[in-house]
Each structure stands twice: as C-alpha cells, then as structure tokens.
Coordinates of C-alpha atoms and ligand atoms in Angstrom, one line a residue:
X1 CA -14.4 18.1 8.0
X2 CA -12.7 21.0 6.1
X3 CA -15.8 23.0 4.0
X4 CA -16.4 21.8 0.7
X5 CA -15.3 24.1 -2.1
X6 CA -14.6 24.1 -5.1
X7 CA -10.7 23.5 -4.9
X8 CA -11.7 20.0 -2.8
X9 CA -10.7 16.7 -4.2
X10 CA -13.5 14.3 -4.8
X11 CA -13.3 10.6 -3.7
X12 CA -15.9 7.8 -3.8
X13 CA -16.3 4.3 -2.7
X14 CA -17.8 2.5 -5.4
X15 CA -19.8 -0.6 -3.6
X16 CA -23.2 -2.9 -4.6
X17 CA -24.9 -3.2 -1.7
X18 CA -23.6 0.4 0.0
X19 CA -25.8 0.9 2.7
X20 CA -23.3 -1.2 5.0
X21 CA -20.2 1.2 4.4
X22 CA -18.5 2.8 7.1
X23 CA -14.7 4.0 5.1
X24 CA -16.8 6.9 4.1
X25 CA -17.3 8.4 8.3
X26 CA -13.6 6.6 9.2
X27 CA -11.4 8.5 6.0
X28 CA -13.9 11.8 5.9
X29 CA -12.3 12.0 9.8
X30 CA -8.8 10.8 8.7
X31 CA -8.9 13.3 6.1
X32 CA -10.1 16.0 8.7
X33 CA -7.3 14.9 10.9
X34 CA -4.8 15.3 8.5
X35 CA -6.3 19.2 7.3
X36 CA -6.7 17.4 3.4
X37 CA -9.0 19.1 1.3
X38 CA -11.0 16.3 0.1
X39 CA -14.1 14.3 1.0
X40 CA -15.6 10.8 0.5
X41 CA -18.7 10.0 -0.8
X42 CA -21.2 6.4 -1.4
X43 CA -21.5 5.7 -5.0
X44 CA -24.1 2.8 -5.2
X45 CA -22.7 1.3 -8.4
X46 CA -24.3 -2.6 -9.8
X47 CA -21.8 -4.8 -11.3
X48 CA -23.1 -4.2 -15.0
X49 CA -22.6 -0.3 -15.0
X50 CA -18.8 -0.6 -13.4
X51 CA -17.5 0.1 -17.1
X52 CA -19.4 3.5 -17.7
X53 CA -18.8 4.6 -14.3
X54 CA -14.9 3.9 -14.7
X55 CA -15.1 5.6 -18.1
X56 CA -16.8 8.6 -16.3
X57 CA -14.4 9.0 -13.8
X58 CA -11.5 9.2 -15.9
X59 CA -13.0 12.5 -17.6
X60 CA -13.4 14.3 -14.1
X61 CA -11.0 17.0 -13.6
X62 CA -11.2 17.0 -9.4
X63 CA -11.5 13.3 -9.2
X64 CA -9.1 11.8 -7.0
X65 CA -9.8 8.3 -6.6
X66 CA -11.8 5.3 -5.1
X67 CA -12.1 3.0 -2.5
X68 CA -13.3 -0.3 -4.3
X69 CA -15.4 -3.0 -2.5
X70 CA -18.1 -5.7 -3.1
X71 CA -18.1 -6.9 -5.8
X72 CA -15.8 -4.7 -7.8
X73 CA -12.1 -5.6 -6.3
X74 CA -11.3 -8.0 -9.2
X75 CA -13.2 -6.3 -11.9
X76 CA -12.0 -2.6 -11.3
X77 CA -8.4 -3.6 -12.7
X78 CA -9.1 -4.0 -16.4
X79 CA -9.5 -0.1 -16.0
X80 CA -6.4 1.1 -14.2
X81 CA -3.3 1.5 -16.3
X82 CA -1.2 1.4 -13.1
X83 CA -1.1 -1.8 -10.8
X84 CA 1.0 -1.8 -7.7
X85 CA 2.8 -5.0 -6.7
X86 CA 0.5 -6.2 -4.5
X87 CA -2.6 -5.4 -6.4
X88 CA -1.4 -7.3 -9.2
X89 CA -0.3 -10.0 -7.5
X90 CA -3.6 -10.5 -5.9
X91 CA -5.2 -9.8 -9.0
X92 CA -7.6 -7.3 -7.3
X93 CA -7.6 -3.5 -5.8
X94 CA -9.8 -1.8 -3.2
X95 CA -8.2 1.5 -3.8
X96 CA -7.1 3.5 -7.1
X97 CA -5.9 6.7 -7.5
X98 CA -5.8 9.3 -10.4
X99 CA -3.1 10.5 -11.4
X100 CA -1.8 14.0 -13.0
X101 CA -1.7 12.0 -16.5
X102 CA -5.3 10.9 -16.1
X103 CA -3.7 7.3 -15.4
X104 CA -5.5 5.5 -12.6
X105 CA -3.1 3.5 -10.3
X106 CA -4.9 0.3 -8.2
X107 CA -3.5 -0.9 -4.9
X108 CA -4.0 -3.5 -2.3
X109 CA -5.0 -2.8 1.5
X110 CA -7.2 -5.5 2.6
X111 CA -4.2 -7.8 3.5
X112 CA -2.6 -5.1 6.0
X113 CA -5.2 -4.4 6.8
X114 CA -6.8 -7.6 8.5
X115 CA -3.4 -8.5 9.6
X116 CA -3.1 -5.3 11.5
X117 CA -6.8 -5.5 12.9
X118 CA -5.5 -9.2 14.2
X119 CA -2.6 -7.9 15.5
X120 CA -4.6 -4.7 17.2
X121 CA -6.4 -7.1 18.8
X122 CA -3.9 -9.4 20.1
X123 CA -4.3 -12.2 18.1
X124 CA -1.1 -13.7 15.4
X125 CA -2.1 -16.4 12.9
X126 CA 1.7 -17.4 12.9
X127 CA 2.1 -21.4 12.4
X128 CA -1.9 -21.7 13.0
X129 CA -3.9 -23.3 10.5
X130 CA -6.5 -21.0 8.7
X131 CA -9.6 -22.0 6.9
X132 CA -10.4 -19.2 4.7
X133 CA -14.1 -18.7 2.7
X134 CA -14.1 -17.3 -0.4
X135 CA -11.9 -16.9 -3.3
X136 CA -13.1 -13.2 -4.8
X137 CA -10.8 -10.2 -4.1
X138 CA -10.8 -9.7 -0.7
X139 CA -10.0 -13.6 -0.4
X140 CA -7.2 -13.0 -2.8
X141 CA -5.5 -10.3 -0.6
X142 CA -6.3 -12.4 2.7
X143 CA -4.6 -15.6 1.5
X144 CA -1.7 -13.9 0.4
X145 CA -1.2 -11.8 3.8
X146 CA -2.1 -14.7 5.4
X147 CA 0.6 -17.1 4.1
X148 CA 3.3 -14.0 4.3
X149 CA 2.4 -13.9 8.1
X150 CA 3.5 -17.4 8.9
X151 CA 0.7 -19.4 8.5
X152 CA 1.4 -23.0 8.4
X153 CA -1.7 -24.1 6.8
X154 CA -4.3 -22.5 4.6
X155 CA -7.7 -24.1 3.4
X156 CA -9.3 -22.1 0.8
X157 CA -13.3 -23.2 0.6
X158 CA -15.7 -21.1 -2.1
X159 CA -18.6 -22.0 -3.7
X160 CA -17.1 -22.0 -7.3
X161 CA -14.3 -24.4 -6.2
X162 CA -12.2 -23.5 -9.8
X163 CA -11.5 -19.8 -8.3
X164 CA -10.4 -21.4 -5.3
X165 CA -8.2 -23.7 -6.9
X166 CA -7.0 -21.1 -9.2
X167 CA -6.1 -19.2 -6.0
X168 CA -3.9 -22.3 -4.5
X169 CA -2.8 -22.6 -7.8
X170 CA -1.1 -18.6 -7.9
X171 CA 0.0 -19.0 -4.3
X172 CA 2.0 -21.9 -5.0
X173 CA 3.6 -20.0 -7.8
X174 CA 4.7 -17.8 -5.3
X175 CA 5.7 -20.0 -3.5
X176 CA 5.6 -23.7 -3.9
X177 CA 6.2 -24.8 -0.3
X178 CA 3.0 -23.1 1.1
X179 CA 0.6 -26.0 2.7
X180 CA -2.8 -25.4 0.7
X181 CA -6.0 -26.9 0.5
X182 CA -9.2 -26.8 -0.8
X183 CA -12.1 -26.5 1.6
X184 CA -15.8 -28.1 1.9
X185 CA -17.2 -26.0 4.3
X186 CA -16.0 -28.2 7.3
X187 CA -13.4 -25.9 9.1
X188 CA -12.8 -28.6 12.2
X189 CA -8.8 -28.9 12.6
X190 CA -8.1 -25.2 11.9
X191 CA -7.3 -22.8 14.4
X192 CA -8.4 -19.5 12.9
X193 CA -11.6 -19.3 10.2
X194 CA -11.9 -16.5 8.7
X195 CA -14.9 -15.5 6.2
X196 CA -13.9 -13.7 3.3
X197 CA -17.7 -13.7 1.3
X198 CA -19.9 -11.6 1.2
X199 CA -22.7 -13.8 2.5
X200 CA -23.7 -12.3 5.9
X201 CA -23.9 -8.6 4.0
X202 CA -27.8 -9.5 3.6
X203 CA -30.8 -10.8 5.9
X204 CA -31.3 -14.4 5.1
X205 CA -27.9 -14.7 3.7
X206 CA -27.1 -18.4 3.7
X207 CA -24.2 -19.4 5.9
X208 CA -20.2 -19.3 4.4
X209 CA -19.0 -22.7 5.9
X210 CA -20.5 -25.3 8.0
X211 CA -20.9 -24.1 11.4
X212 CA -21.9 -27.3 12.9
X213 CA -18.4 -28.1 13.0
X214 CA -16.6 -24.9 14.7
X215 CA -15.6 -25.9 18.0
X216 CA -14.6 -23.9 21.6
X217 CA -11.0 -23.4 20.8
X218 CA -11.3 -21.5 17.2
X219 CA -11.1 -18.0 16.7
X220 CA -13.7 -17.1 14.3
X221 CA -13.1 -13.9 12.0
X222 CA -15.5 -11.4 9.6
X223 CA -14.5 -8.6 6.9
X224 CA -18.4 -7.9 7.2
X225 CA -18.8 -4.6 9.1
X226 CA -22.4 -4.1 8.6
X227 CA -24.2 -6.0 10.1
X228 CA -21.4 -6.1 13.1
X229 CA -22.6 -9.1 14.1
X230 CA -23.1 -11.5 11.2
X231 CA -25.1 -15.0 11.1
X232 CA -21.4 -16.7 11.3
X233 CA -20.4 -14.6 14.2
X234 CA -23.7 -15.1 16.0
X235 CA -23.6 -19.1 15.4
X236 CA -19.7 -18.8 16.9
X237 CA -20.4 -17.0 19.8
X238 CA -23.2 -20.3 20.9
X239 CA -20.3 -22.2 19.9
X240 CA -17.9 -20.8 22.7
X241 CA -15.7 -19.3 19.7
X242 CA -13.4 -16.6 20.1
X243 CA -14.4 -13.7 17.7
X244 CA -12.9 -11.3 15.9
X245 CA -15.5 -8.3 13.9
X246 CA -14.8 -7.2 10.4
X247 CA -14.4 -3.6 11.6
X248 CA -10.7 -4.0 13.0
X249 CA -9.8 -4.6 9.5
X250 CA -10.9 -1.3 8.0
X251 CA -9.3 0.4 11.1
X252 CA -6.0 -1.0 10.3
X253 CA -5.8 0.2 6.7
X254 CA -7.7 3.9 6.7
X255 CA -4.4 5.6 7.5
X256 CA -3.0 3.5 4.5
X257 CA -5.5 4.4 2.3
X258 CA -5.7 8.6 3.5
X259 CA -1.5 8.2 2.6
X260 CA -2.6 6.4 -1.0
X261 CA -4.6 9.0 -1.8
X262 CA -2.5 12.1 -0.8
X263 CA -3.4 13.5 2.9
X264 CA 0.2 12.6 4.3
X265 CA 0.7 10.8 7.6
X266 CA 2.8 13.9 8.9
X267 CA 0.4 16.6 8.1
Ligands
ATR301 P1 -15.0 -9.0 -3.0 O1 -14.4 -8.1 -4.1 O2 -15.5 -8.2 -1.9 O3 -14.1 -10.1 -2.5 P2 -16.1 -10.8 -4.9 O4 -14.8 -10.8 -5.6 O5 -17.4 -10.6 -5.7 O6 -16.2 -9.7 -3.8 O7 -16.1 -12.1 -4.0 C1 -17.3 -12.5 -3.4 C2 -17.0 -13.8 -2.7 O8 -18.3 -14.2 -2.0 C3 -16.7 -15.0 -3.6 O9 -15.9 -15.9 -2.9 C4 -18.1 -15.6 -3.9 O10 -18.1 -16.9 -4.3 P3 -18.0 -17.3 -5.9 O11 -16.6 -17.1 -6.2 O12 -18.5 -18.6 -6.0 O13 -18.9 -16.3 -6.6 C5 -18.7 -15.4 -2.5 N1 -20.2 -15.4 -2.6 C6 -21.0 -14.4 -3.0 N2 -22.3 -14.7 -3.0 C7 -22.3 -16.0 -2.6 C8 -23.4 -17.0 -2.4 N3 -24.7 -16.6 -2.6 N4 -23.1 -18.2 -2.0 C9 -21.8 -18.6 -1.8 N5 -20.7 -17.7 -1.9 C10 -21.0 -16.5 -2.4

C-alpha cells in the first residue's frame, strides 16, 4: 500500500455486522496494484445512524466514496443524488462515489459480480432454473443479472413474501416474459440455489431455505464470505451438492469497483 498522507483519498465500507469484511484487504491491494493514492477502511455503521453518517460524509473534503453492504444497499440511495442505470433499476447500490460537486453517485456491482465469480469458476446459469433467497439489495442485483444471463426460471423465496413479490413484480416490468415465482423454502426442481440473505453471517443463524430438500445434482451458491463456509454450504456439501463460496463474487467485481472509484484499470 502506497503511505498514507495527507493528499490520500479516503474510502470506507459502511457494513452492520463488519467483522466479516474482506473488500477492505482485496481493493487496499487493488489500489496498491494500480499506484492510487487512496485506502479503504471498516466503518461499523447500525441501520439507525446511516442518515448522520451519510450527512457526515458529504461535508468531508478527501472523502472519496463507499463500498455499501449489509444492510445498507437499499437504504443508502435516498442520499445519493446520482443513480446509475443499474442501481436504479435494482433499487439498491453497494458502491457510491463523490463527486467534485459534493454529489454522491450510487452504482451496482453485485450482479457482475456473482455472474463473473460463476463464470470464473466454470459454472453458466444459462436456461437453468434458479431458486434465489432473499429479496433485499443484493437479491435485487442477483435476480436481475440472473434473468439477463439466460435463466429460464427464477424462484424468489424471502421471509417478507411482499418484497419478493414486489421484486417479480419490477422484473416483469422489465420484462414481462421472464418465468417468475415465489418461493417457500423448498428449492427441489431447481438447478442452481443461490442464497442472497444474510442469515449464515451469524452463529446460530437459522437456515435460508429448506435444506431437507436439496438434492445431489444442485449447485448450491453463497454471497456470505465470512464465515467461508456457512450452515447452508455445510448442510450442501452432506447433501452431495456442488458448491460455489461467496468469495468468487467479490473477486469478480473489486476491479470494477477500484475503476468506479478512480484507480484506472491501465495504470
Ligand atoms: P443486503 O443489502 O445485503 O441485501 P438487506 O437489503 O437488508 O441486505 O437484505 C437482507 C435479506 O436477508 C432480506 O432478504 C431479508 O429478509 P426480509 O426482506 O424479510 O427482511 C433477509 N433476512 C435478514 N434477516 C433474516 C432473518 N432473520 N430471517 C429470514 N430472512 C432474513
């Protein structure tokens, strides 16, 4: 990492729990990599004090942006003047960016980004069917890169069954021929499952979806990267599922994120 001075840009990731984090190590070396003076640091910030810390960023001079996770991706856009397409399509952000007017700009990664971490490791989701848990942000970007990889049938299954219906319901706006479905927990008939909660982030976390019915032939997927191994990975693995960690998904997007944020790929 280049020495910190006082000319470095300053970047957090803004997360409740943090102690699971890893973008902090990956982009610190991407920045490194790419000789950007800047550095990322864990900001451990509860759902109720989002507003004051958004408010608080926006009056720092060499502030230069976030990366956004649990359980801030939907919340953090009532604060950014500037939504790309896909963040406000998904109506949610894990990365904003400050601009020279003050304006903060949110964007969308996690959708590459799991789609890449598939693809890195060999697996396509093209005309599979895919049960996906959770409807929050990182749901949101899933189901949309999902269905814009070829999917040919998506099951959305959440605990508050109105955001996952409101989720079918904005994906069918896009596009009204998408093959949609709300989910119970019972994932038998799909080929991929993919869990998009954030149950499995805690000890004793209870379980996403029903594991009782995964079977040998389903690949089994996490955005969790701490712990590696979650309860839903575990309970795949004495299954016989194929697995795919949450890590992959991180790795595919890091460059996209340094690039966001201003440390250019051809440094
Ligand atoms: P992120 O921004 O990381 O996607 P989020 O938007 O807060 O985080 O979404 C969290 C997801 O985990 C949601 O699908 C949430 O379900 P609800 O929509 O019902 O809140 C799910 N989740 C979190 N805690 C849960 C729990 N204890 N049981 C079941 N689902 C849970």
């Amino acid at each position: 990492m280049k020495e910190i001075t006082g000319h470095t840009k300053v970047f957090f990731i803004i997360a409740d729990p943090i102690h699971h984090v890893q973008t902090p190590q990956m982009l610190n070396r991407v920045f490194a990599k790419h000789q950007f003076d800047g550095v990322v640091v864990p900001l451990h910030i509860p759902k109720q004090s989002l507003a004051d810390a958004m408010k608080f960023f926006k009056g720092l001079k060499n502030f230069g942006g976030c990366v956004v996770t649990v359980p801030h991706k939907m919340d953090v856009l009532q604060y950014c003047e500037r939504l790309t397409k896909e963040a406000s399509m998904m109506g949610a952000a894990n990365v904003f960016r400050k601009h020279e007017d003050g304006s903060l700009e949110a964007h969308m990664l996690d959708g590459e980004g799991f789609i890449r971490g598939l693809k890195g490791h060999n697996h396509s989701v093209k005309n599979k069917s895919v049960y996906l848990a959770g409807a929050g942000g990182a749901a949101n970007a899933l189901a949309f890169a999902l269905l814009n990889e070829g999917v040919a049938k998506l099951t959305i299954g959440n605990r508050t069954q109105q955001k996952a219906e409101d989720l079918r319901d904005k994906l069918l706006m896009v596009n009204s021929s998408f093959d949609i479905h709300i989910g119970t927990g019972n994932v038998s008939g799909h080929d991929v499952v993919v869990n998009a909660t954030s149950l499995g982030l805690k000890d004793g976390d209870a379980l996403p979806l029903d594991v009782d019915t995964l079977d040998t032939s389903q690949l089994v997927c996490e955005i969790i990267m701490q712990p590696k191994e979650t309860a839903l990975l575990k309970a795949a693995l004495q299954k016989g599922c194929q697995i795919h960690y949450g890590t992959p998904m991180l790795e595919g997007q890091v460059e996209l994120m340094a690039e966001f944020f201003g440390a250019s790929k051809d440094e």
